[in-house]
Short mmCIF file of C-alpha atoms and ligand atoms in Angstrom, two decimals:
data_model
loop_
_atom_site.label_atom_id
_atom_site.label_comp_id
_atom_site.label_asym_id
_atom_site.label_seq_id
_atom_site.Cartn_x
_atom_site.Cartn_y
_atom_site.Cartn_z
CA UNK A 4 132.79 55.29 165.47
CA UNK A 5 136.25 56.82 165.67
CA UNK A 6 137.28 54.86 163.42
CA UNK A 7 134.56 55.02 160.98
CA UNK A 8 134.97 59.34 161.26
CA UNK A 9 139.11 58.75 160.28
CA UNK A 10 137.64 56.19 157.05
CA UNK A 11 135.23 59.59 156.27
CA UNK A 12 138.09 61.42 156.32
CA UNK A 13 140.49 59.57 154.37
CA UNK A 14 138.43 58.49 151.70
CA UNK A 15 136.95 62.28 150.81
CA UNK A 16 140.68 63.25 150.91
CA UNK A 17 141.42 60.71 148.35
CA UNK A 18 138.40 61.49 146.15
CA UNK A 19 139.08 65.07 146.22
CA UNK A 20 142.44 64.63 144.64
CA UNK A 21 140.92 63.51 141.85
CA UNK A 22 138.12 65.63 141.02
CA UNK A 23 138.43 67.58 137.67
CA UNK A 24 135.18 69.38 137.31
CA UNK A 25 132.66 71.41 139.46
CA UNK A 26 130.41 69.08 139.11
CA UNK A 27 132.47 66.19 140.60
CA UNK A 28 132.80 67.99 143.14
CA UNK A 29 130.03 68.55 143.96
CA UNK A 30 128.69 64.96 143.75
CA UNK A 31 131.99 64.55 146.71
CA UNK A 32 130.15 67.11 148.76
CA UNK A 33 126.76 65.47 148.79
CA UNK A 34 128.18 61.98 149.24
CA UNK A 35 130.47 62.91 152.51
CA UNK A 36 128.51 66.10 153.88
CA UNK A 37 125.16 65.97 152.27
CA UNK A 38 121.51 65.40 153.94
CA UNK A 39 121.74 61.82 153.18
CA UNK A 40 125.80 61.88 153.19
CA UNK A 41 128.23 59.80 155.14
CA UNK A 42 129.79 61.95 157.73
CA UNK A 43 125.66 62.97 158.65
CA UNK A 44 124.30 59.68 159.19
CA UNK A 45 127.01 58.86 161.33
CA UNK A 46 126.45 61.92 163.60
CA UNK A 47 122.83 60.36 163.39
CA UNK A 48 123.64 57.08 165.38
CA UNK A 49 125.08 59.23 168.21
CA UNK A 50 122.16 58.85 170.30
CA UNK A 51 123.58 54.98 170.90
CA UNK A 52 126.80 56.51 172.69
CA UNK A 53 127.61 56.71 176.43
CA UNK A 54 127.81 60.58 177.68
CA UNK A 55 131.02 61.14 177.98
CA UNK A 56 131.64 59.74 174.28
CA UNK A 57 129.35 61.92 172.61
CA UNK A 58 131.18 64.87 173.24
CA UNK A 59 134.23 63.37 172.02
CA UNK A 60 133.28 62.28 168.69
CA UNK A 61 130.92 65.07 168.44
CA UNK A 62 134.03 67.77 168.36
CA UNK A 63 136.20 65.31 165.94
CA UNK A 64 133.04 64.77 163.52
CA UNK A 65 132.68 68.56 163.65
CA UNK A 66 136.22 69.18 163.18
CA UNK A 67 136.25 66.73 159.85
CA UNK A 68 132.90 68.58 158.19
CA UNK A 69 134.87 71.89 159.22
CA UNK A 70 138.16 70.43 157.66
CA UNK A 71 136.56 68.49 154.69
CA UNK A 72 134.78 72.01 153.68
CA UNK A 73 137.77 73.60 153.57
CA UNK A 74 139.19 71.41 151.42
CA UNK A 75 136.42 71.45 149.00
CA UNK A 76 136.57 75.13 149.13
CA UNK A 77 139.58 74.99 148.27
CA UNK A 78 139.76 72.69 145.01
CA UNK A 79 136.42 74.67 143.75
CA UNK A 80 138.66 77.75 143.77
CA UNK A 81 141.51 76.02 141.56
CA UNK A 82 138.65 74.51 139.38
CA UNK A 83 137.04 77.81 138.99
CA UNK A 84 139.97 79.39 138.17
CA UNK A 85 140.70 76.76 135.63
CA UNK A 86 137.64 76.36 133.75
CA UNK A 87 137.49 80.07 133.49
CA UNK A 88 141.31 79.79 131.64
CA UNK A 89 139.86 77.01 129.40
CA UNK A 90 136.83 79.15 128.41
CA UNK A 91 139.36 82.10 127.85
CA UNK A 92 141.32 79.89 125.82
CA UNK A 93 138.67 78.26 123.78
CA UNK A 94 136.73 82.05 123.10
CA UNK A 95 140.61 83.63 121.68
CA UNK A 96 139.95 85.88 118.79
CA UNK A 97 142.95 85.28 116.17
CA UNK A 98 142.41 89.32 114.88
CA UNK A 99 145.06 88.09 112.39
CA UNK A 100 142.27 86.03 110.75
CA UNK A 101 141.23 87.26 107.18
CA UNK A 102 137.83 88.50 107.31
CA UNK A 103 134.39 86.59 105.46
CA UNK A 104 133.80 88.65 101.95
CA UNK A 105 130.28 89.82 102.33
CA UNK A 106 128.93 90.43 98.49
CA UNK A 107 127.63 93.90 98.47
CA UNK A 108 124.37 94.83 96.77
CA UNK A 109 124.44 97.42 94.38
CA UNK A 110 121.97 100.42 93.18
CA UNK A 111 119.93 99.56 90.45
CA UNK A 112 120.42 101.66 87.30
CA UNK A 113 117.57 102.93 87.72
CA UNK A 114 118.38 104.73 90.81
CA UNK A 115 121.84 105.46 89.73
CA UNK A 116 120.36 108.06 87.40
CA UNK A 117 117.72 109.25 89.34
CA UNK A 118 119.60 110.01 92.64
CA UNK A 119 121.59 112.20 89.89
CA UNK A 120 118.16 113.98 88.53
CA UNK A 121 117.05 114.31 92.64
CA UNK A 122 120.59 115.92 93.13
CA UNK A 123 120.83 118.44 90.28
CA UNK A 124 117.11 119.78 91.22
CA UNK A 125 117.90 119.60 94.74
CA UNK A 126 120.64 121.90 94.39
CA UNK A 127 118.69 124.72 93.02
CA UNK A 128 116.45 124.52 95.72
CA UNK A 129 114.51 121.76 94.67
CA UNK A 130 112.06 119.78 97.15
CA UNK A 131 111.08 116.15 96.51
CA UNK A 132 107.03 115.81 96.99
CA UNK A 133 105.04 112.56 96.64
CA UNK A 134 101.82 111.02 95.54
CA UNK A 135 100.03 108.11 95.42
CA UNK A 136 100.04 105.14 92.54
CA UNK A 137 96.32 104.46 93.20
CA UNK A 138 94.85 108.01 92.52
CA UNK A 139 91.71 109.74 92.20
CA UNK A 140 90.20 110.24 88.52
CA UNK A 141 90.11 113.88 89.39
CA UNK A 142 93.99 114.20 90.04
CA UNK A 143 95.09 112.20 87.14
CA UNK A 144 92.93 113.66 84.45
CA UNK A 145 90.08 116.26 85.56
CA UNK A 146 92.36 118.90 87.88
CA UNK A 147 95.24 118.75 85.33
CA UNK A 148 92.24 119.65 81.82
CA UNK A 149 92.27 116.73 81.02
CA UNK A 150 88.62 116.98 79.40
CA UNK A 151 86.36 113.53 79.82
CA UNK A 152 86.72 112.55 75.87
CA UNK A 153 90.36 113.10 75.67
CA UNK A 154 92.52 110.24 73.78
CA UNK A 155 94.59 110.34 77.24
CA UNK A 156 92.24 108.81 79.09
CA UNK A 157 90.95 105.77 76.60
CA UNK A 158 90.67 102.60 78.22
CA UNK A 159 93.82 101.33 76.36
CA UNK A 160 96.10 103.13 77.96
CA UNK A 161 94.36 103.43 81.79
CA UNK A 162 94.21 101.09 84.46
CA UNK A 163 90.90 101.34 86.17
CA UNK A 164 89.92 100.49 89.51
CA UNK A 165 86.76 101.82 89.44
CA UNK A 166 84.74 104.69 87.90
CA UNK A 167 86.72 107.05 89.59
CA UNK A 168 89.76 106.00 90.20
CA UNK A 169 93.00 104.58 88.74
CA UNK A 170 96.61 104.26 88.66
CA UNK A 171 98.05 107.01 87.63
CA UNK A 172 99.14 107.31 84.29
CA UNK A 173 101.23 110.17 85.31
CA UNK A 174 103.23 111.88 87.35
CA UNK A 175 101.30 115.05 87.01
CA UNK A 176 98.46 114.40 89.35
CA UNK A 177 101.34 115.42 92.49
CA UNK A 178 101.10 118.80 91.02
CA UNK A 179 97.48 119.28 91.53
CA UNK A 180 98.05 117.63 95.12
CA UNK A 181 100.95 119.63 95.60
CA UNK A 182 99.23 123.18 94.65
CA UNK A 183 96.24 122.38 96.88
CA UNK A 184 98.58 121.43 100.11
CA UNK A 185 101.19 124.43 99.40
CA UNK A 186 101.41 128.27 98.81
CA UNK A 187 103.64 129.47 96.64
CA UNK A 188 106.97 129.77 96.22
CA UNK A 189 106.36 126.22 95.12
CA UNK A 190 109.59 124.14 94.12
CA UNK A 191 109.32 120.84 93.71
CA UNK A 192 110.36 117.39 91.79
CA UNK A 193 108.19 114.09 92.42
CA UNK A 194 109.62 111.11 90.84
CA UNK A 195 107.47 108.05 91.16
CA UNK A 196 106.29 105.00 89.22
CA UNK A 197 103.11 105.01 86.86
CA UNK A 198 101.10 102.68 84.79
CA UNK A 199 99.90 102.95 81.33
CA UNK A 200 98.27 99.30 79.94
CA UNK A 201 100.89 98.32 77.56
CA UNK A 202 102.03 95.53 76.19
CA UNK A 203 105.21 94.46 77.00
CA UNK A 204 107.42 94.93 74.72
CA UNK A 205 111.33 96.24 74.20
CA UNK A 206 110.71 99.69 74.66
CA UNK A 207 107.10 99.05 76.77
CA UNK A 208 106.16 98.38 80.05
CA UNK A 209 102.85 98.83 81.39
CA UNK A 210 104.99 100.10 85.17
CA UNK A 211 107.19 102.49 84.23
CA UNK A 212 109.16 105.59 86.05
CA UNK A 213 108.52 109.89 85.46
CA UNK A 214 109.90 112.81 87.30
CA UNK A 215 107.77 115.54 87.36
CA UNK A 216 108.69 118.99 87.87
CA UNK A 217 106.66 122.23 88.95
CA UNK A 218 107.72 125.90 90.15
CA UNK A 219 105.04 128.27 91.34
CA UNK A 220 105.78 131.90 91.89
CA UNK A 221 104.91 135.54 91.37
CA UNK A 222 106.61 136.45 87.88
CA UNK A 223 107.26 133.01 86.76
CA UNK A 224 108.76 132.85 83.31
CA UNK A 225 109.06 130.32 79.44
CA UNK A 226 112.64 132.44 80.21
CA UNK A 227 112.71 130.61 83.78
CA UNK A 228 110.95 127.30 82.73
CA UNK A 229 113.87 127.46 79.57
CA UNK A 230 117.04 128.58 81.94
CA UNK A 231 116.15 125.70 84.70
CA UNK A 232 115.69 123.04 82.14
CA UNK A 233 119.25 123.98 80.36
CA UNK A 234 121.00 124.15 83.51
CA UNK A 235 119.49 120.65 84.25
CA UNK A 236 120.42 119.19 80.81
CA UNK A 237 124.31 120.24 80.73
CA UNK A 238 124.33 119.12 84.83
CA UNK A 239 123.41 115.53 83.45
CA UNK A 240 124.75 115.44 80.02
CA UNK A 241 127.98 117.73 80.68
CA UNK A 242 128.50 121.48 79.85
CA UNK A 243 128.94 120.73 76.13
CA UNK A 244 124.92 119.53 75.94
CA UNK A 245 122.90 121.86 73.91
CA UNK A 246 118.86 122.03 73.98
CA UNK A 247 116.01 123.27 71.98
CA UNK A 248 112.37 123.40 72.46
CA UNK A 249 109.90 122.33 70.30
CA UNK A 250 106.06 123.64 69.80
CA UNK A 251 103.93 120.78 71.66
CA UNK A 252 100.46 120.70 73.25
CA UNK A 253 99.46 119.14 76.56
CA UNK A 254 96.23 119.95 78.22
CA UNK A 255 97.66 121.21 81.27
CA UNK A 256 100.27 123.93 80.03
CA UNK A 257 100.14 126.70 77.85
CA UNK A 258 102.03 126.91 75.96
CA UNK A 259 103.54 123.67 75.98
CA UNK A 260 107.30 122.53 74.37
CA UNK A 261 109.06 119.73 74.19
CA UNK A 262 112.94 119.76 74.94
CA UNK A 263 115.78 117.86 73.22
CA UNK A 264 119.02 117.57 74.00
CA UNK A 265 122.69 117.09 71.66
CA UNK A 266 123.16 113.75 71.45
CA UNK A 267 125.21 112.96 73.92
CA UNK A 268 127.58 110.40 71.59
CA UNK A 269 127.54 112.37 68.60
CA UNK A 270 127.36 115.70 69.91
CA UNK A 271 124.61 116.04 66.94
CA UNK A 272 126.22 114.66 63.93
CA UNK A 273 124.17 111.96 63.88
CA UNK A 274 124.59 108.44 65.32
CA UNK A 275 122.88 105.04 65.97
CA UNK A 276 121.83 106.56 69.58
CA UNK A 277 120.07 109.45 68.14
CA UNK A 278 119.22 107.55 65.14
CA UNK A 279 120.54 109.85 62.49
CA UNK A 280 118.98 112.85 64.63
CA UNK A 281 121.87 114.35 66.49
CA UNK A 282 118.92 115.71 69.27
CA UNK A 283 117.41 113.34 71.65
CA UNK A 284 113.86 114.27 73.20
CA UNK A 285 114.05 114.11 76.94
CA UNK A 286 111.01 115.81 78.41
CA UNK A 287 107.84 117.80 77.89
CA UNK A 288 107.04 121.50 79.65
CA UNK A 289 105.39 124.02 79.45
CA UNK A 290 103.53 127.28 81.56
CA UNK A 291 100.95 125.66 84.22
CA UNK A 292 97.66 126.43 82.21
CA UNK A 293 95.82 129.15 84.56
CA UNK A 294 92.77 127.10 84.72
CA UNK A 295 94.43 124.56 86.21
CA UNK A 296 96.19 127.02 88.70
CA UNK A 297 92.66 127.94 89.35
CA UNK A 298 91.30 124.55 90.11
CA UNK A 299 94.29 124.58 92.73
CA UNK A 300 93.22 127.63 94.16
CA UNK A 301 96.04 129.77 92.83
CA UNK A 302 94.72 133.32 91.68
CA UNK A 303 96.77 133.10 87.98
CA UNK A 304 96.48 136.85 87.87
CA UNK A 305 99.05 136.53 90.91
CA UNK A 306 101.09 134.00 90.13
CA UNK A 307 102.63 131.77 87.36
CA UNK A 308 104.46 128.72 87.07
CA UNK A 309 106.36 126.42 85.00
CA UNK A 310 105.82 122.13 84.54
CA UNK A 311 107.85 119.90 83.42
CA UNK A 312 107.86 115.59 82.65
CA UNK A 313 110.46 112.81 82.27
CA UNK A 314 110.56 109.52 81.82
CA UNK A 315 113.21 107.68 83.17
CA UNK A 316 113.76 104.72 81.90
CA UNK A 317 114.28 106.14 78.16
CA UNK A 318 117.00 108.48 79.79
CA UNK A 319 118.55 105.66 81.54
CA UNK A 320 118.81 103.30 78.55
CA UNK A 321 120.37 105.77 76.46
CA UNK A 322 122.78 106.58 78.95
CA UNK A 323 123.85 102.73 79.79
CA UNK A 324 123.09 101.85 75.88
CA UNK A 325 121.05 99.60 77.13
CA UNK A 326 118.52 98.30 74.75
CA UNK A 327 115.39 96.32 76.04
CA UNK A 328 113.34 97.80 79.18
CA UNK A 329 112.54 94.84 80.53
CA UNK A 330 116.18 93.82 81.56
CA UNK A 331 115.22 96.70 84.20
CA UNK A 332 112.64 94.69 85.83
CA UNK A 333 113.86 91.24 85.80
CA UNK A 334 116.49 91.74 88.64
CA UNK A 335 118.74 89.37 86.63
CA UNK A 336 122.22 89.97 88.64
CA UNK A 337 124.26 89.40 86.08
CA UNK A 338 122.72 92.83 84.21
CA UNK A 339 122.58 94.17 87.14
CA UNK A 340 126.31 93.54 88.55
CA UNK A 341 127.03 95.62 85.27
CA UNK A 342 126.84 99.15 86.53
N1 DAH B 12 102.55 114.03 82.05
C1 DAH B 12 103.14 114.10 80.74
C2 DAH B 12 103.20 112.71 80.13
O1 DAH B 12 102.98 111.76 80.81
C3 DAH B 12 104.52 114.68 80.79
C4 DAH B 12 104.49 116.14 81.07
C5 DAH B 12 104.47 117.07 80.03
C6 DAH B 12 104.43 116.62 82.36
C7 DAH B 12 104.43 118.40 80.26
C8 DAH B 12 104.42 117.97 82.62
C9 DAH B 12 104.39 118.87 81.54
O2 DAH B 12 104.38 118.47 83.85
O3 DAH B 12 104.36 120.19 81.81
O4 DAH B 12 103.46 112.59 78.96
#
């Protein structure tokens, strides 16, 4: 049984200097010292010895398990060690590495020019307000005069959900909403899509972008309504950009004027831009009519206000000479890579 204890010995010595992973190890553990393992079921067939050998081999087999576990202590440490340098080694980080070339988006022309608008109107104390694209009958036509037989509202040019409501055709409709939800001093800009049924065409799209403008206030001014829109046309055009207004009608201000600007190429001598015109129209305005300020619950006796309308693609395309609205829409990257 001596004997057989030294072979224990000898043989787990040998294995373990050959072991190369945890694992192996491990298996060398379970084999010699396990349950089932070598060095146990020879302490099992102790029972068979006399009484003074069992003391004997008990204190040498306990002596090998002792020395044996050592040992295998002691090669786990130098393999843990080890693997832990390979992982180190594998993981290294060359920072010397060029980097991967992400392709970055880019805005949309769109929003090039209309995070400009937002910023001019912002900084004369400007607030951005919003409405919604499915809206009431009432706030796209009704609140703003816009009287039941009027051309505006023909079938042609209106989506219809139902009886009483659409999309809006208009910005306008954020006004009403706006007036009802806020006292004056009211200062605000809502930019937003809208939907007219067109046909598509170069210069048509039946989704399409406006920024509408409204100031509310005791004492409001055509002066103030005339002095805000220049500022905002030399902001975007340059200093140089001259304006006029024009006599126009909408139902919902009175009066009502349409504003050009210099052409921006020319400088009003005429070009292909302004088509021989050397002024550009770029919005329509006008005094909020008092019935509508009324509807909003707004005495007009107290206070006055100014409106104004954009839309944005026309301003866009004559800025980026581009010349069909659909190539907005069609997210084709290489018109879009462009600006
Ligand atoms: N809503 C008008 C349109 O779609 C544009 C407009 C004109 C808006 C005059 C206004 C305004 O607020 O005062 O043609």
């Amino acid at each position: 049984m001596k004997e057989q204890l030294n072979s224990i010995r000898f043989n787990a010595e040998k294995e373990l200097e050959n072991i190369s992973s945890i694992q192996e190890l491990e298996n060398v553990r379970i084999k010699y010292l396990g349950k089932k393992g070598e060095l146990t079921s020879v302490l099992r067939g102790m029972g068979a010895l006399s009484a003074e050998e069992r003391p004997v081999i008990g204190q040498l087999a306990n002596e090998i398990r002792g020395y044996l576990e050592e040992k295998i202590d002691n090669v786990k440490q130098v393999l843990v060690k080890k693997e832990k340098q390979e992982k180190l080694q594998q993981e290294v980080i060359d920072v010397t590495m060029p980097g991967k070339r992400r392709s970055l988006g880019k805005k949309h022309p769109l929003s090039i020019v209309l995070d400009e608008i937002k910023d001019i109107f912002i900084g004369m104390g400007f607030e951005i307000a919003e409405g919604p694209e499915v809206e009431l009958d009432y706030y796209n036509f009704e609140a703003l005069n816009i009287p039941k037989n009027h051309p505006a509202r023909d079938t042609q040019d209106t989506f219809y959900i139902n009886e009483n409501i659409v999309l809006r055709t208009q910005t306008s409709p954020v006004q009403i909403r706006t007036m009802e939800n806020k006292k004056p001093p009211i200062r605000v800009i809502s930019p937003g899509r809208v939907y007219r049924s067109d046909a598509v065409d170069a210069t048509h799209s039946p989704v399409f972008h406006q920024i509408e403008g409204l100031v509310v206030d005791k004492n409001v001014t055509m002066g103030d309504l005339k002095g805000t829109l220049e500022v905002f046309a030399k902001r975007l055009y340059g200093e140089d950009a001259k304006v006029r207004f024009r006599p126009h009608h909408f139902p919902f201000t009175e009066p009502s004027a349409e504003m050009d600007v210099s052409c921006f190429v020319c400088g009003g001598s005429g070009c292909r831009v302004c088509k021989g015109e050397g002024w550009i129209e770029i919005l329509g305005s006008g005094m909020v009519h008092p019935k509508v300020l009324k509807i909003c619950g707004i005495d007009p006796e107290e206070y006055s206000g100014f409106a104004f309308g954009m839309g944005l693609e026309r301003i866009v395309m004559r800025r980026f000479d581009i010349d069909d609205l659909r190539l907005f829409f069609e997210n084709d990257m290489r018109f879009l890579k462009q600006f």
